[in-house]
Coordinates of C-alpha atoms and ligand atoms in Angstrom, one line a residue:
X82 CA 38.7 20.5 30.4
X83 CA 36.4 17.6 28.8
X84 CA 34.9 14.9 30.8
X85 CA 33.7 12.1 28.8
X86 CA 30.9 11.2 30.8
X87 CA 29.7 14.8 31.1
X88 CA 28.7 14.7 27.6
X89 CA 25.7 12.9 26.3
X90 CA 26.2 10.5 23.5
X91 CA 23.9 12.0 21.0
X92 CA 24.0 15.3 20.0
X93 CA 21.0 16.9 18.0
X94 CA 22.5 19.3 15.4
X95 CA 20.1 22.2 14.8
X96 CA 20.6 24.8 11.8
X97 CA 18.0 27.0 11.3
X98 CA 18.1 30.5 9.6
X99 CA 15.1 31.8 11.8
X100 CA 16.1 32.4 15.4
X101 CA 12.6 31.7 16.3
X102 CA 12.4 28.4 14.5
X103 CA 16.0 27.5 16.1
X104 CA 14.5 28.0 19.7
X105 CA 11.4 26.3 18.8
X106 CA 13.2 22.9 18.0
X107 CA 15.6 23.3 20.9
X108 CA 12.7 23.1 23.1
X109 CA 10.9 20.6 21.5
X110 CA 13.8 18.5 21.5
X111 CA 14.8 19.4 25.2
X112 CA 11.4 18.6 26.4
X113 CA 11.3 15.3 24.6
X114 CA 14.1 14.2 26.7
X115 CA 17.2 15.3 24.7
X116 CA 19.9 16.8 26.6
X117 CA 22.7 17.7 24.4
X118 CA 22.1 20.2 21.3
X119 CA 24.5 21.8 18.9
X120 CA 23.7 25.2 17.8
X121 CA 24.8 26.2 14.6
X122 CA 25.0 29.9 14.9
X123 CA 26.5 30.3 11.3
X124 CA 22.9 29.6 10.3
X125 CA 21.7 32.7 11.8
X126 CA 21.8 35.8 9.7
X127 CA 23.2 37.7 12.5
X128 CA 25.3 34.9 14.3
X129 CA 26.2 37.1 17.0
X130 CA 22.4 37.1 18.2
X131 CA 23.4 33.4 18.7
X132 CA 24.6 33.6 22.4
X133 CA 21.4 35.3 23.8
X134 CA 19.6 32.7 22.2
X135 CA 21.5 30.0 23.8
X136 CA 21.2 31.7 27.1
X137 CA 17.3 31.8 26.5
X138 CA 17.4 28.3 25.7
X139 CA 19.7 27.4 29.0
X140 CA 17.5 29.1 31.5
X141 CA 14.3 27.1 30.4
X142 CA 16.5 23.9 30.3
X143 CA 19.5 24.2 32.3
X144 CA 20.0 20.5 32.4
X145 CA 20.9 20.5 28.5
X146 CA 24.3 21.0 27.2
X147 CA 25.0 23.3 24.4
X148 CA 27.5 22.9 21.8
X149 CA 28.1 25.9 19.6
X150 CA 29.3 26.3 15.9
X151 CA 29.9 28.9 13.8
X152 CA 31.5 27.6 10.6
X153 CA 33.1 29.8 8.0
X154 CA 31.5 29.7 4.7
X155 CA 35.0 28.8 3.2
X156 CA 34.9 25.8 5.2
X157 CA 31.5 24.7 4.2
X158 CA 29.6 26.5 6.7
X159 CA 27.5 30.0 6.4
X160 CA 29.6 32.5 8.6
X161 CA 30.9 35.6 6.4
X162 CA 33.1 37.1 9.0
X163 CA 36.9 36.7 9.8
X164 CA 38.5 34.1 12.1
X165 CA 38.5 36.4 14.8
X166 CA 35.0 37.5 14.2
X167 CA 34.1 33.7 14.4
X168 CA 36.3 33.3 17.6
X169 CA 34.5 36.3 19.3
X170 CA 30.8 34.6 18.4
X171 CA 31.9 31.5 20.2
X172 CA 33.5 33.3 23.1
X173 CA 29.8 34.9 23.5
X174 CA 28.1 31.4 23.2
X175 CA 30.8 30.3 25.9
X176 CA 29.8 33.4 28.1
X177 CA 26.1 32.5 27.7
X178 CA 26.8 28.6 29.1
X179 CA 27.7 26.6 25.9
X180 CA 29.5 23.7 27.3
X181 CA 31.6 23.0 24.1
X182 CA 32.7 24.8 21.0
X183 CA 33.3 23.4 17.5
X184 CA 36.3 25.1 15.7
X185 CA 37.1 23.7 11.9
X186 CA 40.8 23.0 11.6
X187 CA 41.1 25.5 8.9
X188 CA 40.4 28.3 11.5
X189 CA 42.2 26.6 14.5
X190 CA 45.5 26.0 12.6
X191 CA 45.6 29.9 11.9
X192 CA 44.3 30.9 15.2
X193 CA 46.1 28.5 17.8
X194 CA 46.5 31.4 20.6
X195 CA 42.5 32.7 20.5
X196 CA 41.3 29.0 20.3
X197 CA 43.5 28.1 23.4
X198 CA 41.8 30.8 24.9
X199 CA 38.6 29.1 24.1
X200 CA 39.7 25.7 25.2
X201 CA 40.5 27.4 28.9
X202 CA 36.7 28.2 29.6
X203 CA 35.1 25.1 27.8
X204 CA 35.3 22.0 25.8
X205 CA 37.3 22.5 22.6
X206 CA 36.3 20.0 19.2
X207 CA 38.6 20.6 16.6
X208 CA 36.9 19.6 13.7
X209 CA 37.9 18.1 9.9
X210 CA 35.3 17.7 7.1
X211 CA 35.8 16.5 4.0
X212 CA 32.9 16.8 1.5
X213 CA 34.4 15.0 -1.6
X214 CA 35.6 11.9 -0.3
X215 CA 37.4 9.9 2.5
X216 CA 41.0 10.4 2.0
X217 CA 43.9 8.4 3.8
X218 CA 42.9 8.7 7.2
X219 CA 46.5 8.9 9.2
X220 CA 47.6 12.2 7.9
X221 CA 44.4 13.8 8.8
X222 CA 44.8 12.5 12.2
X223 CA 48.2 13.7 12.5
X224 CA 47.3 17.2 11.1
X225 CA 44.5 17.4 13.7
X226 CA 46.9 16.4 16.5
X227 CA 49.1 19.3 16.0
X228 CA 46.4 21.6 17.4
X229 CA 45.6 21.2 21.2
X230 CA 41.9 20.3 21.7
X231 CA 39.8 18.2 24.1
X232 CA 38.3 16.1 21.0
X233 CA 38.8 15.9 17.2
X234 CA 35.9 15.5 15.0
X235 CA 36.7 13.9 11.9
X236 CA 34.0 13.8 9.2
X237 CA 34.4 12.6 5.6
X238 CA 31.9 11.7 2.6
X239 CA 31.5 7.6 2.0
X240 CA 31.8 7.0 -1.3
X241 CA 32.1 3.4 -1.1
X242 CA 31.0 1.0 1.7
X243 CA 34.8 0.6 2.8
X244 CA 35.3 4.2 3.6
X245 CA 33.2 3.5 6.8
X246 CA 35.9 0.8 7.8
X247 CA 38.7 3.2 6.8
X248 CA 37.3 6.2 9.0
X249 CA 36.2 3.9 11.9
X250 CA 39.6 2.3 12.2
X251 CA 41.1 5.7 13.6
X252 CA 39.2 4.9 16.5
X253 CA 41.8 1.8 17.1
X254 CA 44.7 3.6 15.9
X255 CA 44.7 6.3 18.7
X256 CA 42.1 4.6 21.3
X257 CA 43.2 7.0 23.9
X258 CA 42.2 10.2 21.6
X259 CA 38.6 11.5 22.4
X260 CA 37.2 11.4 18.8
X261 CA 34.0 12.0 16.9
X262 CA 33.8 10.1 13.6
X263 CA 31.3 10.1 10.8
X264 CA 30.9 9.8 7.7
X265 CA 28.5 11.4 5.4
X266 CA 25.9 10.0 2.9
X267 CA 23.8 7.2 2.6
X268 CA 26.7 4.9 2.4
X269 CA 28.3 6.3 5.4
X270 CA 25.2 5.7 7.6
X271 CA 26.7 2.7 9.2
X272 CA 29.7 5.0 10.9
X273 CA 26.7 7.1 12.3
X274 CA 25.4 3.9 14.2
X275 CA 28.8 2.2 15.0
X276 CA 31.2 5.1 15.9
X277 CA 29.8 5.0 19.7
X278 CA 30.7 1.3 19.6
X279 CA 34.2 1.8 18.7
X280 CA 34.6 4.5 21.7
X281 CA 33.5 7.6 20.0
X282 CA 32.8 10.4 22.2
X283 CA 29.3 11.2 20.8
X284 CA 27.4 11.0 17.5
X285 CA 25.1 13.5 15.8
X286 CA 21.0 13.1 15.0
X287 CA 19.1 15.1 13.1
X288 CA 16.0 16.9 15.1
X289 CA 12.8 15.0 15.1
X290 CA 10.6 17.9 13.4
X291 CA 13.1 19.1 10.7
X292 CA 16.0 18.3 8.6
X293 CA 19.5 17.5 10.0
X294 CA 22.9 19.5 8.9
X295 CA 24.5 16.7 7.2
X296 CA 23.8 13.9 4.9
X297 CA 23.1 10.8 6.1
X298 CA 21.8 12.2 9.6
X299 CA 18.9 10.2 11.1
X300 CA 16.7 11.2 14.2
X301 CA 17.8 10.4 17.9
X302 CA 15.0 8.1 18.2
X303 CA 16.0 6.3 15.3
X304 CA 19.8 5.8 16.6
X305 CA 18.6 4.9 20.0
X306 CA 15.5 2.6 19.5
X307 CA 16.0 1.1 16.3
X308 CA 19.9 0.4 16.4
X309 CA 20.6 1.1 20.1
X310 CA 23.6 3.2 19.1
X311 CA 24.2 4.2 22.8
X312 CA 24.5 0.9 23.7
X313 CA 26.7 -0.9 21.5
X314 CA 30.4 -1.8 22.3
X315 CA 33.2 -3.5 20.4
X316 CA 31.7 -6.8 21.4
X317 CA 28.5 -6.4 19.3
X318 CA 27.9 -8.3 16.6
X319 CA 27.1 -6.6 13.3
X320 CA 24.7 -7.7 10.6
X321 CA 22.8 -5.9 7.8
X322 CA 21.3 -5.7 4.4
X323 CA 23.3 -4.8 1.3
X324 CA 20.9 -3.1 -1.6
X325 CA 20.5 -0.3 -3.9
X326 CA 18.3 1.4 -3.1
X327 CA 18.2 0.9 0.5
X328 CA 16.1 3.7 2.0
X329 CA 12.8 1.7 2.2
X330 CA 14.1 -1.7 3.2
X331 CA 12.1 -2.8 6.3
X332 CA 14.5 -5.4 7.0
X333 CA 16.4 -3.1 9.9
X334 CA 13.2 -2.7 11.7
X335 CA 12.4 -6.5 11.6
X336 CA 15.6 -7.7 12.3
X337 CA 16.7 -5.4 14.9
X338 CA 13.4 -5.8 17.0
X339 CA 14.3 -9.5 16.6
X340 CA 17.5 -9.3 18.0
X341 CA 16.3 -7.0 21.0
X342 CA 13.5 -9.3 21.9
X343 CA 15.8 -12.4 22.1
X344 CA 18.1 -10.0 23.8
X345 CA 21.5 -10.5 21.4
X346 CA 24.2 -8.1 21.8
X347 CA 24.0 -7.4 17.6
X348 CA 22.8 -4.8 15.6
X349 CA 21.6 -5.0 11.8
X350 CA 22.3 -1.8 9.4
X351 CA 21.2 -0.9 6.0
X352 CA 24.5 -0.5 3.8
X353 CA 24.0 1.0 0.5
X354 CA 26.0 -0.6 -2.1
X355 CA 25.7 0.0 -5.6
X356 CA 26.3 -2.5 -8.5
X357 CA 29.7 -1.8 -9.0
X358 CA 30.8 -2.1 -5.4
X359 CA 30.3 -5.5 -4.1
X360 CA 33.6 -6.5 -4.0
X361 CA 34.4 -3.2 -1.9
X362 CA 31.5 -4.3 0.5
X363 CA 33.6 -7.4 1.2
X364 CA 36.4 -5.3 2.1
X365 CA 34.3 -3.6 4.9
X366 CA 32.5 -6.8 6.0
X367 CA 36.1 -8.5 6.8
X368 CA 37.2 -4.7 8.6
X369 CA 34.4 -4.4 10.7
X370 CA 33.8 -7.3 11.0
X371 CA 30.1 -8.2 9.9
X372 CA 28.8 -11.7 10.8
X373 CA 26.2 -12.1 8.4
X374 CA 24.2 -9.9 6.0
X375 CA 20.8 -10.3 3.8
X376 CA 21.1 -9.6 0.1
X377 CA 18.5 -8.0 -2.0
X378 CA 18.1 -6.1 -5.5
X379 CA 20.4 -5.9 -7.4
X380 CA 22.8 -8.2 -5.7
X381 CA 21.2 -11.5 -5.0
X382 CA 23.0 -13.1 -8.1
X383 CA 26.4 -11.6 -8.3
X384 CA 27.0 -12.1 -4.8
X385 CA 27.5 -15.9 -5.3
X386 CA 30.7 -15.3 -6.8
X387 CA 32.2 -14.0 -3.6
X388 CA 31.2 -17.1 -1.3
X389 CA 33.1 -19.9 -0.2
X390 CA 30.1 -22.3 0.2
X391 CA 26.3 -22.3 -1.3
X392 CA 23.8 -25.1 -0.6
X393 CA 22.5 -27.2 -3.6
X394 CA 19.0 -25.6 -3.9
X395 CA 20.5 -22.0 -3.8
X396 CA 23.1 -23.2 -6.5
X397 CA 20.2 -24.2 -8.9
X398 CA 18.1 -21.1 -8.3
X399 CA 21.5 -18.9 -9.1
X400 CA 21.0 -16.4 -6.3
X401 CA 21.2 -16.3 -2.5
X402 CA 19.7 -13.7 -0.3
X403 CA 21.6 -14.5 3.2
X404 CA 25.2 -14.8 3.6
X405 CA 26.8 -15.8 7.0
X406 CA 30.2 -16.3 8.1
X407 CA 31.0 -19.7 9.7
X408 CA 34.6 -20.5 10.5
X409 CA 35.8 -18.1 8.7
X410 CA 34.2 -18.7 5.6
X411 CA 31.2 -16.8 3.7
X412 CA 28.4 -19.0 3.3
X413 CA 24.8 -18.4 1.3
X414 CA 21.4 -19.6 1.3
X415 CA 18.4 -18.8 -0.4
X416 CA 15.5 -18.5 2.4
X417 CA 13.5 -16.8 -0.3
X418 CA 12.4 -20.5 -1.1
X419 CA 11.1 -21.5 2.3
X420 CA 9.7 -17.9 2.1
X421 CA 7.4 -19.2 -0.7
X422 CA 7.1 -22.8 0.0
X423 CA 6.3 -22.5 4.0
X424 CA 3.3 -20.5 3.9
X425 CA 1.8 -22.5 1.0
X426 CA 2.5 -25.7 2.9
X427 CA 0.4 -24.5 5.8
X428 CA -2.7 -24.3 3.7
X429 CA -2.0 -27.0 1.1
X430 CA -0.4 -30.4 0.1
X431 CA 2.1 -29.1 -2.4
X432 CA 2.7 -32.7 -3.7
X433 CA 0.6 -33.0 -7.0
X434 CA -0.7 -29.7 -6.5
X435 CA -1.0 -27.2 -9.5
X436 CA 0.7 -23.9 -9.2
X437 CA 1.1 -21.1 -11.9
X438 CA 4.0 -18.8 -11.2
X439 CA 3.6 -15.4 -12.7
X440 CA 6.9 -13.6 -13.1
X441 CA 10.6 -14.9 -14.3
X442 CA 13.0 -12.6 -11.9
X443 CA 14.7 -13.5 -9.1
X444 CA 11.5 -14.5 -6.7
X445 CA 10.0 -16.3 -9.3
X446 CA 13.1 -18.4 -9.9
X447 CA 13.1 -19.2 -5.7
X448 CA 9.5 -20.2 -6.1
X449 CA 9.4 -22.4 -9.1
X450 CA 12.7 -24.7 -8.0
X451 CA 11.3 -25.3 -4.4
X452 CA 7.9 -25.9 -5.7
X453 CA 9.0 -28.1 -7.9
X454 CA 11.1 -30.1 -5.2
X455 CA 8.2 -30.1 -3.0
X456 CA 6.4 -32.3 -5.7
X457 CA 3.7 -29.4 -7.4
X458 CA 3.0 -29.2 -10.8
X459 CA 4.7 -26.0 -11.8
X460 CA 3.4 -23.5 -14.5
X461 CA 5.1 -20.4 -15.5
X462 CA 3.9 -17.3 -17.0
X463 CA 5.0 -13.7 -17.6
X464 CA 4.9 -11.0 -20.1
X465 CA 8.0 -12.4 -22.0
X466 CA 7.8 -15.6 -23.9
X467 CA 11.3 -16.0 -24.3
X468 CA 11.8 -15.9 -20.5
X469 CA 8.8 -17.9 -19.6
X470 CA 9.9 -20.8 -21.7
X471 CA 13.4 -20.8 -20.4
X472 CA 12.5 -20.7 -16.9
X473 CA 9.8 -23.5 -17.2
X474 CA 12.6 -25.6 -18.8
X475 CA 15.1 -25.1 -16.1
X476 CA 12.9 -26.1 -13.7
X477 CA 10.5 -29.0 -15.4
X478 CA 7.6 -26.7 -15.3
X479 CA 5.1 -26.1 -18.2
X480 CA 5.1 -22.4 -19.8
X481 CA 2.0 -20.6 -20.2
X482 CA 1.6 -17.9 -22.5
X483 CA -0.3 -14.8 -20.8
X484 CA -3.1 -15.0 -23.0
X485 CA -3.9 -18.6 -22.1
X486 CA -3.6 -18.1 -18.3
X487 CA -7.3 -17.4 -18.2
X488 CA -8.0 -20.6 -20.0
X489 CA -6.7 -23.0 -17.2
X490 CA -7.4 -23.2 -13.4
X491 CA -4.8 -23.8 -10.8
X492 CA -4.8 -25.0 -7.3
X493 CA -2.4 -21.8 -6.5
X494 CA -1.3 -18.5 -8.4
X495 CA 2.2 -17.4 -6.9
X496 CA 2.2 -13.5 -8.3
X497 CA 6.2 -12.7 -8.3
X498 CA 6.2 -9.9 -10.5
X499 CA 6.3 -6.3 -9.3
X500 CA 3.3 -5.1 -10.6
X501 CA 0.9 -3.4 -8.0
X502 CA 4.2 -2.7 -5.5
X503 CA 4.2 0.7 -3.9
X504 CA 3.8 3.3 -5.5
X505 CA 2.2 1.7 -8.5
X506 CA -0.6 0.2 -6.3
X507 CA -3.2 0.5 -9.0
X508 CA -1.9 -2.2 -11.1
X509 CA -2.6 -5.8 -11.1
X510 CA -1.2 -8.7 -13.2
X511 CA -4.9 -10.0 -14.0
X512 CA -7.6 -7.6 -15.1
X513 CA -10.5 -10.2 -15.0
X514 CA -11.0 -13.7 -13.3
X515 CA -8.0 -15.0 -11.3
X516 CA -7.6 -18.7 -12.3
X517 CA -6.9 -20.0 -9.0
X518 CA -8.1 -21.2 -5.7
X519 CA -5.2 -20.0 -3.4
X520 CA -3.7 -16.6 -4.3
X521 CA -0.5 -15.8 -2.7
X522 CA 1.3 -12.2 -3.9
X523 CA 4.8 -12.1 -3.2
X524 CA 4.5 -8.3 -3.2
X525 CA 4.1 -7.2 0.6
X526 CA 4.1 -3.4 0.1
X527 CA 1.3 -2.4 0.0
X528 CA -0.1 -5.1 2.7
X529 CA -3.3 -5.7 0.5
X530 CA -2.4 -5.5 -3.3
X531 CA -4.8 -4.9 -5.9
X532 CA -4.4 -8.6 -6.9
X533 CA -5.1 -9.6 -3.4
X534 CA -8.1 -7.6 -3.3
X535 CA -9.6 -8.8 -6.5
X536 CA -8.9 -12.6 -5.2
X537 CA -10.6 -11.9 -1.9
X538 CA -13.7 -10.0 -3.7
X539 CA -13.7 -13.5 -6.1
X540 CA -13.6 -15.7 -3.2
X541 CA -10.0 -16.9 -3.5
X542 CA -8.0 -18.0 -0.3
X543 CA -5.3 -15.0 0.0
X544 CA -1.9 -15.1 1.3
X545 CA -0.2 -11.7 1.7
X546 CA 3.5 -11.0 0.8
X547 CA 4.3 -10.3 4.3
X548 CA 4.1 -13.9 5.3
X549 CA 6.8 -14.5 2.9
X550 CA 8.7 -11.6 4.2
X551 CA 8.6 -12.8 7.9
X552 CA 9.3 -16.6 6.9
X553 CA 12.4 -15.8 4.9
X554 CA 13.8 -13.4 7.3
X555 CA 13.0 -15.6 10.3
X556 CA 15.2 -18.3 8.3
X557 CA 17.9 -15.6 7.9
X558 CA 17.7 -14.9 11.7
X559 CA 18.2 -18.4 12.5
X560 CA 21.1 -18.8 10.2
X561 CA 22.7 -15.6 11.7
X562 CA 22.3 -16.2 15.3
X563 CA 21.7 -19.9 15.6
X564 CA 18.9 -18.8 17.7
X565 CA 15.1 -19.5 16.9
X566 CA 13.4 -16.3 15.5
X567 CA 10.9 -14.3 17.2
X568 CA 8.2 -14.8 14.5
X569 CA 5.6 -12.7 16.1
X570 CA 7.6 -9.5 16.9
X571 CA 9.1 -9.8 13.5
X572 CA 5.7 -9.4 11.8
X573 CA 4.6 -6.9 14.2
X574 CA 7.8 -4.8 13.1
X575 CA 7.2 -5.7 9.4
X576 CA 3.5 -4.3 9.5
X577 CA 4.4 -1.1 11.5
X578 CA 7.6 -0.5 9.4
X579 CA 5.1 -0.8 6.2
X580 CA 2.6 1.3 8.0
X581 CA 5.2 4.1 8.9
X582 CA 6.6 4.2 5.3
X583 CA 3.5 4.9 4.1
X584 CA 2.7 7.5 6.4
X585 CA 6.2 9.6 6.6
X586 CA 8.9 9.0 4.0
X587 CA 11.5 10.1 6.9
X588 CA 11.0 6.6 8.3
X589 CA 10.2 6.6 12.1
X590 CA 11.5 10.1 13.0
X591 CA 8.4 12.2 13.6
Ligands
NAP201 P1 13.0 -9.0 -10.3 O1 14.1 -10.2 -10.3 O2 13.2 -7.5 -11.0 O3 11.6 -9.6 -11.5 C1 10.7 -8.5 -11.6 C2 9.5 -9.6 -12.5 O4 8.6 -9.0 -12.5 C3 10.4 -9.9 -13.9 O5 10.0 -11.2 -14.1 C4 9.3 -8.8 -14.6 O6 9.2 -9.4 -16.0 C5 8.2 -8.9 -14.2 N1 7.3 -7.6 -14.4 C6 8.0 -6.3 -14.0 N2 7.1 -5.3 -14.3 C7 6.1 -6.1 -14.9 C8 4.9 -5.6 -15.9 N3 4.7 -4.3 -15.8 N4 4.3 -6.8 -16.3 C9 4.6 -8.0 -16.2 N5 5.6 -8.5 -15.7 C10 6.3 -7.3 -15.1 O7 12.4 -8.8 -9.0 P2 11.9 -10.0 -7.9 O8 13.2 -9.9 -6.9 O9 12.0 -11.2 -8.7 O10 10.8 -9.4 -7.1 C11 9.7 -9.7 -7.7 C12 8.5 -9.1 -6.5 O11 8.6 -9.8 -5.4 C13 8.7 -7.7 -6.0 O12 7.7 -6.9 -5.8 C14 9.3 -7.8 -4.7 O13 9.1 -7.0 -3.6 C15 8.7 -9.4 -4.3 N6 9.4 -10.0 -3.3 C16 8.7 -10.2 -2.1 C17 9.7 -11.0 -1.1 C18 8.9 -11.0 0.2 O14 10.0 -11.7 1.3 N7 8.0 -11.2 0.2 C19 10.9 -11.2 -1.5 C20 11.3 -11.1 -2.9 C21 10.9 -10.5 -3.6 P3 10.5 -9.4 -17.1 O15 10.9 -10.9 -16.7 O16 9.9 -9.6 -18.5 O17 11.7 -8.4 -16.7

């Protein structure tokens, strides 16, 4: 029954208990150009009403395809009726024009003749859902294939990064079987983007004006515009960023824009990797395979132990933010260092300049070593005197206790603590006068921190954290791709992503 080319690659999942709202969302999606919508009839208080809603919708938008689903509550849906009643709702949906129906494996196995009847009139998807985890996949596929269907949907819950790889590997195991493979949760997000590249029939997206029906679903615009998921193929190179948390990272916006602007067939994904999952991420990285990735909190230091080669500066810093594969070996570099140095070199000769670095964490470490290498006189301050002294000692700098900072004057202040960072934007490292001519705040969210505002009002030259962000990301891009970075496009993408982040916490979906 099913013709692959007949179904669009992105299906908007609509699950609403209010029939009016369901139709309103469907109309909104259709009028914004979406052509494939799932009506979750089990969300309605009276699912038997569903077929009439489908008819109403298709009368207005005959160009759209509707997938009807009426999942039973035993199988994590909302429908309270019997399997016979479930199939009757779906038969009604088919009669009103639904182009496909989804029946969960638990129902399908018990009602093979009834399901066969449905398949005679429409495209039949048989689906498997696992809300606990991602089990061994081959037995699941074997079980599914016992029920004849046009396509098989396998949805698991990703608990660790490598679950994405094991699930997507099913596509290679049975390349001729039409499948939809998705892992739920934020950890499983990469599968939502990459499933089409592996030959998946379609993927699901959340509506632009409401929540989706599964954890980790994002809106279609994000899948298409940001990740180009409908254009990816098995030759597409995969890059990404590992972090925990990952949700607010602007790196996917910046790197994907750069890849698109240089017309490189590659995608850059957010990978949620918790502190105990770093090793597991490398399993996924080999399986997909991933060509390179950015590293951020909390992995910058621990990731070093998994690498084959790290440059001398990164070794001294003890942390890398960039990992890429060359000749089968994982290499690491710290482009944060250039991210601090290059914007300063555009404004001042660093040799002999006095630079006060506030903070003793990862960013501060990148700053002090590269500044010392560039010949600057480095001073280190922070809230913890022991850490201040220790960092000053390893980089050959001078410790300055917090209360003595204001007594001196420096050519440059590099602010490398997290003070003033969103959402605590009312905080600043200095209450009164800032003892420097140039103030470089590494915090890039918000664009102008309170510290930078104070510095501007005091007549200091200011450098925004976004300059560091773009510099370190540009260097990463070159290491990843071997191509020069489109800096202006990256800066625009970073500024837009930050603005979106402030206006709308659901990303760029609305
Ligand atoms: P980190 O390793 O966690 O270090 C944070 C530092 O901030 C530590 O030294 C900590 O002091 C200090 N700190 C935290 N709260 C403080 C407070 N209330 N008062 C005084 N000091 C405080 O983080 P990181 O990776 O170095 O990042 C620091 C900042 O730089 C973040 O805002 C990050 O977004 C930014 N950054 C920007 C870029 C960019 O591209 N622009 C790149 C990397 C980092 P203790 O040492 O006493 O704990």
